[in-house]
Amino acid sequence: MNNNYNLSTDEVLKKLNTSMEGISGKEIDRLRGQYGFNELKAENKAGFFKVFFSQFKDFLVIILLIAGVISLFLKDYESAIVIFAVTILNSILGTVQHFKAEKSLDSLKTLSSPIAKVIRNNEKIEIPSREVLVGDILLLEAGDFVSADGRILENYSLQVNESSLTGESESVLKETEVIKDTEIAIGDRKNMVFTGSLITYGRAVVAVTDIGMSTELGKIAHLMDSAKSKETPLQVSLDKFGKKLAVAILVLCGIIFAANVLRGYSLIDSFMFAIALAVAAIPEALSSIVTIVLAIGTQKMAKENAIIRKLHSVESLGSVSVICSDKTGTLTQNKMVAEKVFVGSKVLESRGLSMEDTLQRTVVKMSALASDATITGDKGVGDPTELAFIKLANNYGYEEEDLRKEYPRLSEVPFDSDRKLMSTFHNIEGQYMMFTKGAPDIILSRVSNIAQENGERPISQSDIEMLEGINRDFSNDGLRVLAFAYKKFDSQANISVEDEKSLTFVGLIAMIDPPREESKLAVADCIKAGIKPVMITGDHKITASAIARQIGIMTENGRAVEGTDVEKMSDEELRNNVEDISVYARVSPEHKIRIVKAWQDKGNVVAMTGDGVNDAPALKQADIGVAMGKVGTEVAKDAASMILVDDNFATIVKAVSNGRSIYTNIKNSIKFLLSGNTAGILAVLYTSILALPLPFTAMHLLFINLLTDSMPAIALGLEPYRKDALNSKPRDINEPLLNKGFLFHVLFEGAVIAASTLAAFYYGLSKGDATLASTMAFAVLALSRMIHGFNCRSKYPIYKVGIFSNIFLWGALLIGVALLALVLWIPLLQSLFTVNPAVLENLGIIVLLALVPLVVIQIYKAIRTGMNSNSKMTKQ
């Protein structure tokens, strides 16, 4: 490991074989050959045609294509055209979705600064950032993006925003001193700078230690390539189901084909029969309908601040059993607020101060005057800590603009990362005073007096110990603490660092990035829904644990660990401990991926939130990657499955609830399609076994599967979402789509519809006309399957879910009936679909037989739900 932060500046220069004069001209070519260019490399991606044709690998699609080719060979052009059109449309949709998801690395490349300022041959020059080399002396100042990783050689109050790497928005104060710890998180490497970070204050001279793929950003790029996008539980279920169904169809078609040949049918007729059976069995529109239902679901979720980037991830939300969430901005408000104040020997709530008290009034005014932040309307400009002081003053009627006009700043000593202090000089009611704020330990080392209600007195060692204890208590509660002191002057002065001694201590102000009001309820909803919330943050363990306890993520039995602890664990040890750990602090991108994988290895579906570049690999690895819409980087958004417009944890919980409802609706749509197709299969099998004429033509079945069936299936996907979706545990991702209960209902409902269809078929045969029999069977199957949509809305009878609560299903029924009527009535379509016009004389029988399955299935549901209710009451 290149722990350059463990080396002194001289040791780093020696290791890099460079000097403060920079690289010499003759060294450039050698170093270029050794290290290459300072850029991120992407793995080769599949081209359009490769991705397009890969969509045809699905077993069901292959069978459909074979059926289309045979139809073409047998000059059944209509069937062939419809089959080919459906498969090509599905492939185009799949290809478009693939390329939308492959943009993450391109966004990473945009983070590099286009121009870098370096010293070469003892001259300051500007070069393209891709030409920066290891050993270059990099010059950085406020406003620059860091173009390579490096060790700080000279530091002039440098502050760096490393949120793209660490996830924490607060700027880091840099230093040059050697760090002795051998394994520390990126956020604690105070003497290093990293590619993609932004210089917010000060300047520095840096020796470049790593470029391109060797940088921390490059490591993330490598993780992005190596992290594999997970298939959703529904995709896995549909793939398994598709393979099983395809094998069953092939076997069934083979048996029927052989049986018909043995019974004397011609090869062509036997082929046509087998194709009809295949068309009846394959739910041609299944993938399209699932895509449409998911797309409509995403529109509803977008209105609730959750933008879905990858359609199939919607249903994965219903299976989520673990949510790994960032702290800052997601669980918290991403703004500092004064929480507690110690003044005059008392710890007070920030909202409980009295401006009648001289000391309390003084500390509030001091906090605003010794700050540079400003607030205009709802917009604040400046350091988050100083904004907290301005808001505190505002809460007690003091506007910073009025205070600064009344007590103008006469001189100042700006903040310095080495001193960790800031001082301002004012005339307060005729008394010249210096106000100083800074780190409590620094202030306490410089005070000689302490302010009390009755005046000042010398500070004692017991006072110091008491104040250190209060500061420690505040810190243990996850609060950030600053101390305030003043010094009186006899006349106006231009204060300097030398004046920051012999101070009078006034008080402590403790701040916190407060939890969102809705976070606690959202976490409680998660736990109620059987979902484990986990906090993964770049912040310190104490702060993270305090917030986690407040909102309910961390309980008495929960543990908090740091990234260094994760580093020491093997993958097996992490898997064994992962269920007990509620908070991970100071973690790296590699740690985040390992944590996600550990949960996945234990059979969980994991949602992961993040906003920085450092989160992108874990977002991609997770089953559901959730990026922040307000503060999230483009890299994180591109890697994510879902983007939160409001950066709110509660929105994730809403999305999970919606995902569960959407999955239920999709499953009902699938049950509708399969039970209808089962009816067609059973009818074809029955007539084949009894050597009866074909009950349907291939065009009949394609019309039903692609037109009249599609609309009710989509309408079922629009069923109103369940209000009790979070009252149950996440579904088991290993549970097959076709479990015993689901399969029973598909077969039972399919058999009832098939019985009505065959009754119509026999009625037609009784008239001595095979074409009329086929037309009657076609009409009853089509109409009963459309009506069957009402059976598939819920496990409860229609009257319990509301007959008219799904208006889309009624619309689908009316459109489907209209399409069927056109086929039965219009002569041109009668010819195309081989319809006997005499069917119009038997419409009453068709409607009656089509309603029979609805009545039978509704009676069965009423009896079953009634028995279940009685069983529950008996147990109670």
PDB file of C-alpha atoms in Angstrom, residues 168 323-328 331 534-539 582-588 591-592 595-596 599 608-609 615:
ATOM      1  CA  GLU A 168     -19.285  14.432   3.644  1.00  0.00           C
ATOM      2  CA  ILE A 323     -31.511  -0.486   3.310  1.00  0.00           C
ATOM      3  CA  CYS A 324     -27.948   0.822   3.642  1.00  0.00           C
ATOM      4  CA  SER A 325     -28.293   4.578   3.934  1.00  0.00           C
ATOM      5  CA  ASP A 326     -25.888   7.481   4.015  1.00  0.00           C
ATOM      6  CA  LYS A 327     -26.341   9.855   6.961  1.00  0.00           C
ATOM      7  CA  THR A 328     -25.723  13.385   5.743  1.00  0.00           C
ATOM      8  CA  LEU A 331     -31.324  10.787   7.271  1.00  0.00           C
ATOM      9  CA  VAL A 534     -28.143   0.315   8.243  1.00  0.00           C
ATOM     10  CA  MET A 535     -26.164   3.578   8.320  1.00  0.00           C
ATOM     11  CA  ILE A 536     -22.991   3.760   6.206  1.00  0.00           C
ATOM     12  CA  THR A 537     -21.257   7.123   6.403  1.00  0.00           C
ATOM     13  CA  GLY A 538     -17.969   8.900   6.013  1.00  0.00           C
ATOM     14  CA  ASP A 539     -18.574  10.751   9.288  1.00  0.00           C
ATOM     15  CA  SER A 582     -26.051  -1.011  12.538  1.00  0.00           C
ATOM     16  CA  VAL A 583     -23.525   1.766  11.828  1.00  0.00           C
ATOM     17  CA  TYR A 584     -20.418   1.860   9.634  1.00  0.00           C
ATOM     18  CA  ALA A 585     -18.294   5.020   9.936  1.00  0.00           C
ATOM     19  CA  ARG A 586     -15.261   6.357   8.029  1.00  0.00           C
ATOM     20  CA  VAL A 587     -15.673   3.765   5.282  1.00  0.00           C
ATOM     21  CA  SER A 588     -14.041   3.555   1.837  1.00  0.00           C
ATOM     22  CA  HIS A 591     -15.757  -1.334   2.288  1.00  0.00           C
ATOM     23  CA  LYS A 592     -19.181  -0.311   0.991  1.00  0.00           C
ATOM     24  CA  ILE A 595     -20.853  -4.651   3.146  1.00  0.00           C
ATOM     25  CA  VAL A 596     -23.438  -4.858   0.344  1.00  0.00           C
ATOM     26  CA  TRP A 599     -25.790  -8.880   3.013  1.00  0.00           C
ATOM     27  CA  MET A 608     -27.961   1.337  -1.044  1.00  0.00           C
ATOM     28  CA  THR A 609     -28.117   5.130  -0.964  1.00  0.00           C
ATOM     29  CA  ASP A 615     -20.766   5.544  -3.508  1.00  0.00           C
TER      30      ASP A 615
END
